[in-house]
CSV table of C-alpha atoms in Angstrom, one decimal:
chain,number,residue,atom,x,y,z
A,374,MET,CA,-44.3,2.2,46.2
A,375,LYS,CA,-44.9,2.6,42.5
A,376,LYS,CA,-42.8,5.9,42.5
A,377,GLY,CA,-39.9,4.1,44.3
A,378,LEU,CA,-40.0,1.2,41.9
A,379,LYS,CA,-39.9,3.6,39.0
A,380,MET,CA,-36.9,5.4,40.4
A,381,LYS,CA,-35.1,2.1,41.1
A,382,ILE,CA,-35.7,0.8,37.5
A,383,LYS,CA,-34.5,4.3,36.1
A,384,GLY,CA,-31.4,4.0,38.1
A,385,ILE,CA,-30.7,0.6,36.8
A,386,VAL,CA,-31.3,1.6,33.1
A,387,SER,CA,-29.0,4.5,33.6
A,388,ALA,CA,-26.2,2.4,35.1
A,389,LEU,CA,-26.5,-0.1,32.2
A,390,ILE,CA,-26.3,2.7,29.7
A,391,GLY,CA,-23.4,4.2,31.4
A,392,GLY,CA,-21.6,0.9,31.5
A,393,LEU,CA,-22.2,0.4,27.8
A,394,LEU,CA,-20.9,3.8,27.1
A,395,LEU,CA,-17.7,3.2,29.0
A,396,THR,CA,-17.1,-0.1,27.4
A,397,SER,CA,-17.7,1.6,23.9
A,398,ILE,CA,-15.3,4.2,24.6
A,399,SER,CA,-12.7,1.7,26.1
A,400,CYS,CA,-13.0,-0.4,22.9
A,401,SER,CA,-12.5,2.6,20.7
A,402,LYS,CA,-9.3,3.7,22.4
A,403,GLU,CA,-8.1,0.0,22.3
A,404,SER,CA,-8.9,-0.4,18.5
A,405,SER,CA,-7.1,2.8,17.7
A,406,GLY,CA,-3.8,1.3,19.0
A,407,ASN,CA,-4.3,-2.1,17.6
A,408,GLU,CA,-4.7,-3.5,14.2
A,409,ASP,CA,-7.4,-5.5,12.5
A,410,LEU,CA,-6.7,-7.5,9.4
A,411,ASN,CA,-10.3,-6.8,8.2
A,412,SER,CA,-10.4,-3.1,9.1
A,413,THR,CA,-10.8,-0.6,6.1
A,414,GLU,CA,-8.7,1.9,7.9
A,415,VAL,CA,-5.6,2.5,5.9
A,416,ILE,CA,-3.1,2.7,8.9
A,417,SER,CA,-3.5,3.3,12.6
A,418,SER,CA,-1.6,6.0,14.5
A,419,THR,CA,0.2,3.4,16.4
A,420,GLU,CA,1.2,1.3,13.4
A,421,LEU,CA,2.4,4.5,11.6
A,422,LYS,CA,4.9,5.0,14.3
A,423,PHE,CA,6.2,1.4,14.1
A,424,SER,CA,6.4,1.8,10.3
A,425,ASP,CA,8.3,5.0,10.7
A,426,GLU,CA,10.8,3.4,13.0
A,427,THR,CA,11.5,0.7,10.5
A,428,GLU,CA,12.3,3.4,8.0
A,429,MET,CA,14.8,5.0,10.4
A,430,ILE,CA,16.5,1.6,10.9
A,431,SER,CA,16.9,1.1,7.3
A,432,GLU,CA,18.2,4.8,6.7
A,433,GLU,CA,20.9,4.5,9.5
A,434,ILE,CA,22.2,1.1,8.4
A,435,THR,CA,22.6,2.2,4.8
A,436,SER,CA,24.1,5.5,6.1
A,437,ILE,CA,26.7,3.6,8.0
A,438,ALA,CA,27.5,1.4,4.9
A,439,GLU,CA,27.8,4.5,2.6
A,440,ASP,CA,29.8,6.5,5.0
A,441,VAL,CA,32.4,3.7,5.3
A,442,TYR,CA,32.6,3.3,1.5
A,443,ALA,CA,32.9,7.1,1.1
A,444,ALA,CA,35.9,7.2,3.3
A,445,ASP,CA,37.6,4.7,1.1
A,446,GLU,CA,36.4,6.5,-2.1
A,447,ILE,CA,37.6,10.0,-0.9
A,448,SER,CA,41.0,8.6,0.4
A,449,SER,CA,41.6,6.7,-2.9
A,450,THR,CA,40.5,9.5,-5.4
A,451,SER,CA,41.9,12.4,-3.7
A,452,LYS,CA,44.9,10.7,-2.3
A,453,VAL,CA,44.5,12.1,1.2
A,454,ASP,CA,44.2,10.2,4.5
A,455,TYR,CA,40.4,11.0,5.1
A,456,HIS,CA,38.4,10.1,8.2
A,457,SER,CA,34.8,10.4,9.3
A,458,ASP,CA,33.6,10.8,12.7
A,459,TYR,CA,30.3,9.0,12.2
A,460,LEU,CA,31.4,5.7,13.8
A,461,PRO,CA,32.4,6.1,17.5
A,462,ASP,CA,35.4,4.4,19.1
A,463,CYS,CA,33.2,1.6,20.5
A,464,VAL,CA,32.9,0.2,17.0
A,465,THR,CA,35.5,-2.4,16.2
A,466,VAL,CA,36.4,-2.4,12.5
A,467,THR,CA,38.1,-5.3,10.9
A,468,VAL,CA,39.1,-5.3,7.3
A,469,VAL,CA,40.0,-8.4,5.2
A,470,TYR,CA,41.4,-8.0,1.7
A,471,SER,CA,41.3,-10.4,-1.2
A,472,ASP,CA,42.6,-10.0,-4.8
A,473,SER,CA,39.6,-8.0,-5.9
A,474,THR,CA,37.3,-7.4,-2.9
A,475,LYS,CA,37.4,-5.7,0.5
A,476,GLU,CA,35.4,-7.1,3.4
A,477,VAL,CA,34.7,-4.8,6.4
A,478,SER,CA,33.1,-5.9,9.6
A,479,LEU,CA,31.7,-3.3,12.1
A,480,ASP,CA,31.3,-4.8,15.5
A,481,PHE,CA,29.0,-2.8,17.8
A,482,GLY,CA,29.7,-5.2,20.7
A,483,GLU,CA,26.8,-5.5,23.2
A,484,GLY,CA,25.8,-1.9,22.7
A,485,CYS,CA,27.5,1.1,21.1
A,486,GLU,CA,25.9,4.5,20.9
A,487,LEU,CA,26.2,6.4,17.7
A,488,PRO,CA,26.3,10.3,17.5
A,489,THR,CA,22.7,10.3,16.6
A,490,GLY,CA,21.8,8.7,19.9
A,491,ASN,CA,20.8,5.4,18.6
A,492,VAL,CA,22.2,2.3,20.3
A,493,LEU,CA,23.4,-0.6,18.1
A,494,SER,CA,24.7,-4.0,18.9
A,495,GLY,CA,26.0,-7.1,16.8
A,496,VAL,CA,27.8,-6.9,13.5
A,497,ILE,CA,27.4,-5.3,10.1
A,498,TYR,CA,29.4,-6.9,7.3
A,499,LEU,CA,30.1,-5.0,4.1
A,500,ASN,CA,31.8,-6.4,0.9
A,501,TYR,CA,32.7,-4.3,-2.2
A,502,ALA,CA,35.2,-4.3,-4.9
A,503,LEU,CA,38.7,-3.2,-3.8
A,504,ASP,CA,39.0,-0.7,-6.6
A,505,VAL,CA,36.8,2.2,-5.5
A,506,GLU,CA,37.9,4.6,-8.4
A,507,PRO,CA,35.2,3.5,-10.8
A,508,ILE,CA,32.1,5.8,-11.0
A,509,SER,CA,30.0,3.1,-9.5
A,510,ASN,CA,30.3,0.2,-7.2
A,511,THR,CA,28.0,-2.3,-5.3
A,512,ILE,CA,28.1,-2.6,-1.6
A,513,GLU,CA,26.7,-5.9,-0.2
A,514,LEU,CA,25.5,-5.7,3.4
A,515,THR,CA,24.5,-8.4,5.8
A,516,LEU,CA,23.9,-8.5,9.5
A,517,GLU,CA,24.8,-10.8,12.4
A,518,ASP,CA,23.1,-10.8,15.9
A,519,PHE,CA,22.1,-7.2,15.2
A,520,THR,CA,20.0,-4.9,17.3
A,521,TYR,CA,18.9,-1.3,16.8
A,522,ASN,CA,17.6,0.3,20.0
A,523,ASN,CA,16.9,-3.2,21.4
A,524,VAL,CA,15.0,-4.1,18.2
A,525,ALA,CA,16.4,-7.2,16.7
A,526,ILE,CA,17.1,-6.8,12.9
A,527,GLU,CA,17.5,-9.6,10.3
A,528,GLY,CA,18.2,-9.1,6.6
A,529,SER,CA,20.5,-7.7,3.9
A,530,ALA,CA,20.9,-5.0,1.4
A,531,SER,CA,22.7,-4.4,-2.0
A,532,ILE,CA,23.6,-0.8,-2.5
A,533,VAL,CA,24.5,0.6,-5.9
A,534,ARG,CA,26.8,3.4,-5.0
A,535,VAL,CA,27.3,6.2,-7.6
A,536,ARG,CA,30.0,8.8,-7.1
A,537,SER,CA,28.3,11.6,-8.9
A,538,ASN,CA,24.7,11.4,-10.2
A,539,GLU,CA,23.1,13.8,-12.7
A,540,ASN,CA,23.2,16.6,-10.0
A,541,GLY,CA,26.8,16.1,-9.3
A,542,ASN,CA,26.0,14.4,-6.0
A,543,PRO,CA,26.9,11.0,-4.5
A,544,GLN,CA,24.0,8.7,-4.3
A,545,GLY,CA,23.2,5.1,-3.3
A,546,ILE,CA,20.3,3.0,-4.6
A,547,ALA,CA,19.6,0.4,-2.0
A,548,ASN,CA,17.6,-2.8,-2.6
A,549,ALA,CA,17.0,-4.1,1.0
A,550,ALA,CA,14.7,-6.6,2.9
A,551,PHE,CA,14.8,-6.6,6.7
A,552,THR,CA,12.7,-8.0,9.5
A,553,ALA,CA,12.3,-6.3,12.9
A,554,THR,CA,11.4,-8.0,16.1
A,555,TRP,CA,10.6,-5.6,19.0
A,556,PRO,CA,11.3,-6.6,22.7
A,557,SER,CA,7.5,-7.5,23.0
A,558,GLY,CA,8.0,-10.1,20.3
A,559,GLU,CA,6.0,-8.3,17.8
A,560,THR,CA,7.5,-8.6,14.2
A,561,ALA,CA,7.3,-6.5,11.0
A,562,SER,CA,9.0,-6.6,7.7
A,563,PHE,CA,9.9,-4.1,5.1
A,564,SER,CA,11.5,-4.4,1.8
A,565,GLY,CA,12.0,-2.5,-1.5
A,566,THR,CA,14.2,0.2,-3.1
A,567,ARG,CA,15.4,3.6,-1.9
A,568,ARG,CA,17.5,6.2,-3.7
A,569,ARG,CA,19.5,8.3,-1.3
A,570,GLU,CA,21.1,11.4,-2.7
A,571,TRP,CA,23.8,13.0,-0.4
A,572,ILE,CA,23.2,16.6,-1.0
A,573,GLU,CA,25.2,18.2,1.8
A,574,GLY,CA,28.1,17.5,4.1
A,575,PHE,CA,29.9,14.9,1.8
A,576,GLY,CA,33.6,14.9,2.4
A,577,THR,CA,33.6,17.2,5.4
A,578,GLY,CA,34.2,14.3,7.9
A,579,PHE,CA,31.6,15.8,10.2
A,580,TRP,CA,28.5,13.6,10.6
A,581,GLY,CA,26.2,16.5,11.8
A,582,ASP,CA,26.1,18.3,8.4
A,583,ASN,CA,25.1,15.3,6.3
A,584,VAL,CA,21.8,15.8,4.5
A,585,PHE,CA,20.2,13.3,2.2
A,586,LEU,CA,17.1,13.3,-0.2
A,587,ILE,CA,15.3,10.0,-0.2
A,588,THR,CA,12.9,8.7,-3.0
A,589,GLY,CA,11.6,5.2,-3.8
A,590,LYS,CA,8.9,2.5,-3.0
A,591,ARG,CA,8.7,-0.2,-0.3
A,592,THR,CA,6.4,-2.8,1.0
A,593,TYR,CA,5.8,-2.7,4.8
A,594,THR,CA,4.1,-5.8,6.4
A,595,SER,CA,2.8,-4.8,9.9
A,596,ARG,CA,2.9,-6.8,13.1
A,597,ALA,CA,-0.8,-8.0,12.4
A,598,GLY,CA,0.1,-9.1,8.9
A,599,ASN,CA,-1.4,-6.1,7.0
A,600,GLN,CA,0.5,-5.2,3.9
A,601,PHE,CA,1.2,-1.5,3.0
A,602,VAL,CA,2.8,0.0,-0.1
A,603,LYS,CA,4.7,3.1,0.7
A,604,GLU,CA,5.8,5.4,-2.1
A,605,ILE,CA,7.6,8.7,-1.8
A,606,THR,CA,5.8,11.3,-4.0
A,607,THR,CA,7.9,14.3,-2.7
A,608,PRO,CA,11.7,13.6,-1.8
A,609,LEU,CA,12.1,13.0,2.0
A,610,ARG,CA,14.7,15.2,3.4
A,611,ARG,CA,16.8,13.6,6.1
A,612,GLU,CA,19.3,15.7,8.2
A,613,LEU,CA,21.4,13.4,10.4
A,614,SER,CA,21.4,16.0,13.1
A,615,CYS,CA,17.7,15.4,13.4
A,616,ARG,CA,16.1,12.1,14.0
A,617,PHE,CA,13.0,13.0,12.1
A,618,ILE,CA,12.4,13.4,8.4
A,619,VAL,CA,12.0,17.2,8.2
A,620,SER,CA,10.1,17.5,4.9
A,621,GLY,CA,8.7,15.5,2.0
A,622,VAL,CA,5.5,13.5,1.3
A,623,LEU,CA,4.9,9.7,1.6
A,624,ASP,CA,1.9,7.9,0.3
A,625,ILE,CA,0.7,4.8,2.1
A,626,THR,CA,-1.7,2.5,0.4
A,627,ARG,CA,-3.6,-0.5,1.7
A,628,LEU,CA,-6.6,-2.3,0.1
A,629,GLY,CA,-6.7,0.3,-2.6
A,630,ASN,CA,-7.1,3.2,-0.1
A,631,THR,CA,-4.3,5.8,0.0
A,632,VAL,CA,-3.2,8.4,2.7
A,633,SER,CA,-0.5,11.0,2.4
A,634,LEU,CA,1.8,11.7,5.1
A,635,ASP,CA,3.5,15.2,4.8
A,636,PHE,CA,6.5,15.5,7.0
A,637,GLY,CA,6.5,19.3,7.3
A,638,ASP,CA,8.2,22.5,6.3
A,639,GLY,CA,11.8,21.6,7.3
A,640,SER,CA,11.5,21.9,11.0
A,641,CYS,CA,13.0,19.3,13.2
A,642,ASP,CA,10.0,18.0,15.0
A,643,ALA,CA,7.9,14.9,15.5
A,644,LYS,CA,4.8,16.3,13.7
A,645,GLY,CA,3.4,15.2,10.4
A,646,ALA,CA,0.0,15.7,8.5
A,647,LEU,CA,-2.1,12.8,7.3
A,648,THR,CA,-4.4,13.6,4.4
A,649,TYR,CA,-7.2,11.1,3.7
A,650,SER,CA,-8.8,10.4,0.3
A,651,ASP,CA,-11.8,12.7,1.2
A,652,GLY,CA,-9.4,15.6,1.9
A,653,THR,CA,-9.6,15.8,5.6
A,654,GLU,CA,-6.4,16.1,7.5
A,655,GLU,CA,-5.0,14.9,10.9
A,656,GLU,CA,-2.0,15.9,12.7
A,657,VAL,CA,0.1,13.0,13.8
A,658,PHE,CA,3.3,12.5,15.8
A,659,LEU,CA,6.1,10.2,14.8
A,660,ARG,CA,8.1,9.1,18.0
A,661,ARG,CA,11.2,7.2,16.3
A,662,PHE,CA,12.0,5.4,19.5
A,663,LYS,CA,12.0,8.4,21.8
A,664,ASN,CA,9.0,10.1,23.3
């Protein structure tokens, strides 16, 4: 009887311990995907993906604005009828002139796929000076009922466009503030300044050879309300033929703690390397909407 009782108690204790271990593992997995306002973790792997998607949204919106402006600039300064293939036929372009400004509306309808594979809907409005021959100009950008891969985007940007910077390349300095709402109802916001230098492909008319170097600093407020400062320490290289950043380093800071995200050696892949303050590294994957 005593031996049987001991075995029974031992079995109950083992079951309890096993249950506790399963609960602990389950909670650990769940916390790795969710955010905690009180956590000392700089950024979770899941939130890093959402953050990177907001960067892609901002990149493509400003790319569209600068591509439209570049077509006007090239046609005006070189006196040729220049066209770019970046905007597909499903975009309805409407132009309204005033004495000194040009207003361009880009209507993507209920869904229009760009050459990059991203699907946009709604309207982008651009406003800039009619005279595009000066060395610099300012493009004002606003959105109406706009979505990017089913993520609703609100906000605006002001882009100071320079025809030739110190390296002889076109560049745009965008001061932007956007809010993104995913189909799940989760919301994040991102604001700040980015400098985008157009280093390859300008004036060819083919979207696939366009390459940009991106620098700057932004603030990202996550779905849980955590605030991150994101500063580029090594210029990010964006090739429009690849949906990922192919190289460069981005520092992400929260609550005084910083991690560095290295985007790689130039290969077009989803891999990145996070380096923590203690020097340890972790490989991460950035989905940018597609798994």
